[in-house]
mmCIF file of C-alpha atoms in Angstrom:
data_model
loop_
_atom_site.group_PDB
_atom_site.id
_atom_site.type_symbol
_atom_site.label_atom_id
_atom_site.label_comp_id
_atom_site.label_asym_id
_atom_site.label_seq_id
_atom_site.Cartn_x
_atom_site.Cartn_y
_atom_site.Cartn_z
ATOM 1 C CA MET A 1 -75.379 72.600 -60.866
ATOM 2 C CA THR A 2 -76.263 73.629 -57.293
ATOM 3 C CA SER A 3 -75.133 71.229 -54.519
ATOM 4 C CA LEU A 4 -76.723 71.298 -51.410
ATOM 5 C CA ASP A 5 -74.018 70.378 -48.851
ATOM 6 C CA ILE A 6 -74.864 68.712 -45.217
ATOM 7 C CA ASP A 7 -73.361 68.333 -42.409
ATOM 8 C CA MET A 8 -74.961 66.382 -39.874
ATOM 9 C CA GLY A 9 -73.249 66.148 -36.307
ATOM 10 C CA ASN A 10 -74.985 64.444 -33.396
ATOM 11 C CA THR A 11 -77.138 67.170 -32.304
ATOM 12 C CA ARG A 12 -77.131 69.860 -35.324
ATOM 13 C CA THR A 13 -76.829 69.541 -39.066
ATOM 14 C CA LYS A 14 -75.473 72.238 -40.985
ATOM 15 C CA TRP A 15 -76.340 72.771 -44.667
ATOM 16 C CA ARG A 16 -75.706 75.339 -47.219
ATOM 17 C CA PHE A 17 -77.269 75.852 -50.669
ATOM 18 C CA GLY A 18 -75.860 78.297 -53.213
ATOM 19 C CA GLY A 19 -75.711 81.559 -50.824
ATOM 20 C CA SER A 20 -78.008 80.368 -48.013
ATOM 21 C CA VAL A 21 -76.522 78.299 -44.889
ATOM 22 C CA GLY A 22 -78.823 77.217 -41.894
ATOM 23 C CA ALA A 23 -78.995 74.711 -38.966
ATOM 24 C CA LEU A 24 -81.603 72.144 -37.693
ATOM 25 C CA ARG A 25 -81.600 69.623 -35.230
ATOM 26 C CA SER A 26 -80.129 66.077 -36.346
ATOM 27 C CA PRO A 27 -80.925 64.171 -38.671
ATOM 28 C CA GLU A 28 -83.736 66.526 -39.997
ATOM 29 C CA VAL A 29 -82.934 67.856 -43.328
ATOM 30 C CA PRO A 30 -83.986 71.369 -44.993
ATOM 31 C CA ASP A 31 -86.755 72.250 -47.024
ATOM 32 C CA LEU A 32 -85.859 74.206 -50.245
ATOM 33 C CA ASN A 33 -87.916 76.063 -53.004
ATOM 34 C CA ILE A 34 -85.576 74.734 -55.912
ATOM 35 C CA GLU A 35 -84.276 71.052 -56.150
ATOM 36 C CA PRO A 36 -80.493 70.855 -55.941
ATOM 37 C CA SER A 37 -78.825 68.984 -58.791
ATOM 38 C CA ARG A 38 -76.245 67.430 -56.099
ATOM 39 C CA VAL A 39 -76.728 66.513 -52.430
ATOM 40 C CA ARG A 40 -72.808 65.800 -50.903
ATOM 41 C CA VAL A 41 -73.209 64.931 -47.166
ATOM 42 C CA ALA A 42 -70.730 64.265 -44.100
ATOM 43 C CA THR A 43 -72.552 62.384 -41.311
ATOM 44 C CA VAL A 44 -71.345 61.291 -38.190
ATOM 45 C CA LEU A 45 -74.543 58.879 -37.835
ATOM 46 C CA ARG A 46 -75.137 55.828 -38.338
ATOM 47 C CA ASN A 47 -77.940 56.091 -40.409
ATOM 48 C CA ARG A 48 -76.687 56.179 -43.923
ATOM 49 C CA ASP A 49 -79.097 54.295 -45.241
ATOM 50 C CA VAL A 50 -82.123 56.407 -44.151
ATOM 51 C CA LEU A 51 -80.292 59.293 -44.911
ATOM 52 C CA ALA A 52 -79.821 58.251 -48.474
ATOM 53 C CA ARG A 53 -83.734 57.229 -48.588
ATOM 54 C CA VAL A 54 -84.869 60.465 -47.046
ATOM 55 C CA ILE A 55 -82.696 62.482 -49.605
ATOM 56 C CA ALA A 56 -83.916 60.604 -52.807
ATOM 57 C CA ASP A 57 -87.421 60.869 -51.807
ATOM 58 C CA ARG A 58 -86.968 64.742 -50.540
ATOM 59 C CA TYR A 59 -84.732 65.913 -53.838
ATOM 60 C CA GLY A 60 -84.848 62.933 -56.216
ATOM 61 C CA VAL A 61 -81.220 62.879 -56.417
ATOM 62 C CA VAL A 62 -78.770 60.175 -55.009
ATOM 63 C CA ALA A 63 -77.092 61.516 -52.051
ATOM 64 C CA GLU A 64 -72.842 61.456 -52.004
ATOM 65 C CA PHE A 65 -71.454 60.679 -49.074
ATOM 66 C CA ALA A 66 -67.752 62.134 -47.961
ATOM 67 C CA ALA A 67 -65.145 59.448 -46.004
ATOM 68 C CA THR A 68 -62.342 59.877 -44.053
ATOM 69 C CA ALA A 69 -59.207 58.620 -46.688
ATOM 70 C CA ALA A 70 -55.434 58.207 -46.232
ATOM 71 C CA GLU A 71 -55.015 61.515 -48.185
ATOM 72 C CA LEU A 72 -57.041 64.422 -49.308
ATOM 73 C CA GLY A 73 -55.983 67.620 -51.045
ATOM 74 C CA GLY A 74 -52.158 67.259 -50.182
ATOM 75 C CA VAL A 75 -53.480 66.017 -46.160
ATOM 76 C CA ARG A 76 -51.977 62.669 -44.721
ATOM 77 C CA CYS A 77 -54.182 61.053 -42.389
ATOM 78 C CA GLY A 78 -52.419 60.413 -38.931
ATOM 79 C CA TYR A 79 -54.792 57.378 -38.134
ATOM 80 C CA PRO A 80 -53.217 53.644 -39.231
ATOM 81 C CA ASN A 81 -56.883 53.203 -39.964
ATOM 82 C CA PRO A 82 -58.610 56.087 -41.536
ATOM 83 C CA ALA A 83 -61.928 55.016 -41.197
ATOM 84 C CA ARG A 84 -61.515 55.451 -37.833
ATOM 85 C CA LEU A 85 -61.266 59.070 -37.983
ATOM 86 C CA GLY A 86 -64.384 61.160 -37.949
ATOM 87 C CA VAL A 87 -65.539 62.193 -41.527
ATOM 88 C CA ASP A 88 -66.015 65.744 -39.553
ATOM 89 C CA ARG A 89 -62.896 66.061 -38.447
ATOM 90 C CA TRP A 90 -61.187 64.995 -41.591
ATOM 91 C CA LEU A 91 -63.359 67.494 -43.724
ATOM 92 C CA GLY A 92 -62.111 70.464 -41.520
ATOM 93 C CA VAL A 93 -58.367 69.836 -41.100
ATOM 94 C CA VAL A 94 -58.059 69.154 -44.719
ATOM 95 C CA ALA A 95 -60.141 72.556 -45.468
ATOM 96 C CA ALA A 96 -58.008 74.471 -42.893
ATOM 97 C CA TRP A 97 -54.429 73.258 -43.944
ATOM 98 C CA HIS A 98 -56.134 74.501 -47.661
ATOM 99 C CA ARG A 99 -57.043 77.743 -46.246
ATOM 100 C CA SER A 100 -53.341 78.326 -44.548
ATOM 101 C CA ARG A 101 -51.365 75.834 -46.567
ATOM 102 C CA GLY A 102 -48.908 75.889 -43.202
ATOM 103 C CA PRO A 103 -49.119 74.507 -39.588
ATOM 104 C CA VAL A 104 -52.786 74.565 -38.332
ATOM 105 C CA VAL A 105 -54.791 73.452 -35.076
ATOM 106 C CA VAL A 106 -58.310 72.809 -35.729
ATOM 107 C CA ILE A 107 -60.496 73.093 -32.634
ATOM 108 C CA SER A 108 -64.385 71.887 -33.193
ATOM 109 C CA ALA A 109 -66.479 73.457 -30.282
ATOM 110 C CA GLY A 110 -69.469 70.901 -30.538
ATOM 111 C CA THR A 111 -71.264 68.343 -28.468
ATOM 112 C CA ALA A 112 -67.549 67.375 -27.984
ATOM 113 C CA ALA A 113 -64.318 69.396 -28.478
ATOM 114 C CA THR A 114 -62.097 67.933 -31.177
ATOM 115 C CA VAL A 115 -58.840 69.319 -31.687
ATOM 116 C CA ASP A 116 -56.624 68.309 -34.827
ATOM 117 C CA PHE A 117 -53.275 69.108 -35.969
ATOM 118 C CA VAL A 118 -51.605 69.226 -39.353
ATOM 119 C CA ASP A 119 -47.905 70.247 -39.828
ATOM 120 C CA ALA A 120 -46.500 72.676 -42.626
ATOM 121 C CA ASN A 121 -46.090 69.470 -44.687
ATOM 122 C CA GLY A 122 -49.861 68.503 -44.616
ATOM 123 C CA ARG A 123 -49.258 65.405 -42.187
ATOM 124 C CA HIS A 124 -51.934 65.178 -39.701
ATOM 125 C CA GLU A 125 -50.592 64.618 -36.153
ATOM 126 C CA GLY A 126 -53.643 63.514 -34.488
ATOM 127 C CA GLY A 127 -55.677 65.229 -31.865
ATOM 128 C CA HIS A 128 -57.813 64.794 -28.795
ATOM 129 C CA ILE A 129 -61.396 64.558 -27.841
ATOM 130 C CA ALA A 130 -62.918 66.145 -24.308
ATOM 131 C CA PRO A 131 -66.524 67.085 -23.675
ATOM 132 C CA GLY A 132 -67.829 69.984 -25.263
ATOM 133 C CA LEU A 133 -69.414 72.738 -23.159
ATOM 134 C CA ARG A 134 -72.788 71.783 -23.109
ATOM 135 C CA LEU A 135 -71.848 68.202 -22.396
ATOM 136 C CA LEU A 136 -69.721 69.372 -19.366
ATOM 137 C CA GLN A 137 -72.864 70.880 -18.174
ATOM 138 C CA ASP A 138 -74.785 68.160 -18.513
ATOM 139 C CA VAL A 139 -72.729 65.421 -17.060
ATOM 140 C CA LEU A 140 -72.840 67.473 -13.896
ATOM 141 C CA ASP A 141 -76.615 68.221 -13.841
ATOM 142 C CA ARG A 142 -76.936 64.535 -14.172
ATOM 143 C CA LYS A 143 -74.167 63.365 -11.132
ATOM 144 C CA THR A 144 -75.606 66.107 -8.998
ATOM 145 C CA ALA A 145 -78.143 67.753 -7.725
ATOM 146 C CA ASP A 146 -79.759 71.305 -8.868
ATOM 147 C CA VAL A 147 -76.619 72.353 -10.627
ATOM 148 C CA ARG A 148 -77.762 72.985 -14.065
ATOM 149 C CA PRO A 149 -77.978 76.597 -15.331
ATOM 150 C CA GLN A 150 -82.226 77.376 -15.836
ATOM 151 C CA GLY A 151 -82.474 79.906 -18.380
ATOM 152 C CA SER A 152 -79.972 82.459 -20.141
ATOM 153 C CA VAL A 153 -76.730 82.360 -17.972
ATOM 154 C CA GLU A 154 -73.806 84.535 -19.275
ATOM 155 C CA LEU A 155 -70.879 82.236 -19.467
ATOM 156 C CA CYS A 156 -67.856 84.037 -18.326
ATOM 157 C CA ALA A 157 -65.069 83.292 -16.137
ATOM 158 C CA ALA A 158 -65.745 85.369 -12.969
ATOM 159 C CA PRO A 159 -66.381 83.658 -10.218
ATOM 160 C CA GLY A 160 -70.185 82.379 -9.794
ATOM 161 C CA THR A 161 -72.264 83.692 -6.586
ATOM 162 C CA ASP A 162 -74.801 81.377 -6.951
ATOM 163 C CA THR A 163 -74.779 77.537 -7.790
ATOM 164 C CA GLU A 164 -76.008 77.757 -11.332
ATOM 165 C CA THR A 165 -73.532 80.772 -12.524
ATOM 166 C CA ALA A 166 -70.619 78.721 -10.530
ATOM 167 C CA VAL A 167 -71.529 76.034 -12.761
ATOM 168 C CA SER A 168 -71.972 78.067 -16.164
ATOM 169 C CA SER A 169 -68.383 79.894 -15.150
ATOM 170 C CA GLY A 170 -66.536 76.447 -14.118
ATOM 171 C CA THR A 171 -67.645 74.591 -17.414
ATOM 172 C CA PHE A 172 -66.666 77.773 -19.401
ATOM 173 C CA LEU A 173 -63.202 77.805 -17.701
ATOM 174 C CA MET A 174 -62.635 73.990 -18.300
ATOM 175 C CA PHE A 175 -63.840 74.397 -22.141
ATOM 176 C CA THR A 176 -61.483 77.223 -22.847
ATOM 177 C CA ALA A 177 -58.356 76.420 -20.841
ATOM 178 C CA PHE A 178 -58.392 73.017 -22.859
ATOM 179 C CA ALA A 179 -58.546 74.976 -26.183
ATOM 180 C CA GLU A 180 -55.765 77.031 -24.942
ATOM 181 C CA ALA A 181 -53.516 74.599 -23.773
ATOM 182 C CA VAL A 182 -53.444 72.083 -27.148
ATOM 183 C CA ALA A 183 -53.158 75.491 -29.174
ATOM 184 C CA LYS A 184 -50.060 76.549 -26.909
ATOM 185 C CA ARG A 185 -48.416 73.292 -27.216
ATOM 186 C CA PHE A 186 -48.820 72.884 -31.041
ATOM 187 C CA ALA A 187 -47.000 76.693 -31.627
ATOM 188 C CA ALA A 188 -44.692 75.509 -29.276
ATOM 189 C CA ARG A 189 -43.516 72.751 -31.781
ATOM 190 C CA HIS A 190 -44.195 74.316 -35.097
ATOM 191 C CA GLY A 191 -43.701 78.307 -34.330
ATOM 192 C CA GLN A 192 -45.652 81.070 -33.711
ATOM 193 C CA ASP A 193 -47.055 81.026 -37.423
ATOM 194 C CA ALA A 194 -49.438 78.214 -36.756
ATOM 195 C CA GLU A 195 -53.014 78.921 -37.043
ATOM 196 C CA VAL A 196 -55.734 78.082 -35.172
ATOM 197 C CA PHE A 197 -58.999 77.514 -36.874
ATOM 198 C CA VAL A 198 -62.276 77.149 -34.468
ATOM 199 C CA THR A 199 -65.418 75.593 -35.699
ATOM 200 C CA GLY A 200 -68.467 74.135 -34.680
ATOM 201 C CA GLY A 201 -71.718 75.353 -33.084
ATOM 202 C CA ASP A 202 -69.925 77.172 -30.094
ATOM 203 C CA ALA A 203 -67.105 78.379 -32.622
ATOM 204 C CA ASP A 204 -67.819 82.158 -31.921
ATOM 205 C CA LEU A 205 -68.055 81.691 -28.199
ATOM 206 C CA LEU A 206 -64.833 79.979 -28.016
ATOM 207 C CA ALA A 207 -63.229 82.351 -30.608
ATOM 208 C CA ASP A 208 -64.142 85.711 -28.316
ATOM 209 C CA SER A 209 -62.367 84.036 -25.431
ATOM 210 C CA LEU A 210 -59.442 82.946 -26.625
ATOM 211 C CA SER A 211 -56.019 84.755 -25.925
ATOM 212 C CA MET A 212 -54.487 83.874 -29.046
ATOM 213 C CA PRO A 213 -55.357 85.075 -32.549
ATOM 214 C CA VAL A 214 -57.850 82.481 -34.405
ATOM 215 C CA ARG A 215 -59.512 82.074 -37.521
ATOM 216 C CA CYS A 216 -63.253 81.397 -36.890
ATOM 217 C CA GLU A 217 -64.788 79.225 -39.814
ATOM 218 C CA PRO A 218 -68.010 77.412 -38.609
ATOM 219 C CA HIS A 219 -68.534 76.073 -41.865
ATOM 220 C CA LEU A 220 -65.090 73.823 -42.324
ATOM 221 C CA VAL A 221 -66.778 70.921 -42.801
ATOM 222 C CA LEU A 222 -69.314 72.196 -45.833
ATOM 223 C CA ASP A 223 -66.102 73.867 -47.365
ATOM 224 C CA GLY A 224 -64.205 70.371 -46.875
ATOM 225 C CA LEU A 225 -66.837 68.405 -48.498
ATOM 226 C CA GLU A 226 -66.179 70.538 -51.669
ATOM 227 C CA ILE A 227 -62.632 68.998 -51.942
ATOM 228 C CA ALA A 228 -63.764 65.608 -51.035
ATOM 229 C CA LEU A 229 -66.611 65.500 -53.857
ATOM 230 C CA PRO A 230 -65.495 68.196 -56.152
#
C-alpha cells in the first residue's frame, strides 16, 4: 500500500508519495499519476470537511486525519487540553523524539516560528510561538513605509547599507537570536546531549545560521504522520 501523506500548513502544503516529495500553495493537493491507496493528513487549517471531499473526489479514498493526543509513541503531551496543541507541532515532536530517544528541541521555521521541548523520558514541556521570518518582514512592511525588501535580498547578519537590506538583516537577526536563545536555555536544563531539530519551510536557512549543531529535518510532520496513522 502506498500512502499519500499531506502536511497542510498556513502557507504551504508539503506532501510525500512513495519516494517523491513536493510542496504546493495551501490548500492545494498534488496531482498524481498513480492513485494512492491511503491519504493521511495533518492540517492546521479549518477546512477539514472541504479537504475530505476534495480528497475523495481526487483520489477515490477516505482521508485519514491525524489529531493531537494525550500520548503517542512514548511522548506525553504537555498541554492540559491536548486538542489546543497544533497537530503539526505534535507530530513534529513525536517524530523528533523517536529519532533521538533523548531530550529534544524542535524548532519549526514557517509562517510562525514554533519551538517545542521534550525531555529524555518523552515528557513534552510545552513551547513558544513567535512570528516567523517572513511574517516579521510583513508586519514591519504594514506598519511602516517603503521598507519591504524588493526582489532577492541576501539574508545575513551584517548591517544593511540601505533600508531594504537593513530590514532583511534586522528581521533575520531577530529570527535566529530567538532560536539560539531557546535552544541554549533547554540545553542548560537538560545537558549538552540535547538535540536540536529544525523543520519547516525556512529550515535550511535557519540551520545554516545557528551556532550549535542541529538536525535539519524538513519533513518531520510527515514522519510523525506515519507514527500517528500506521
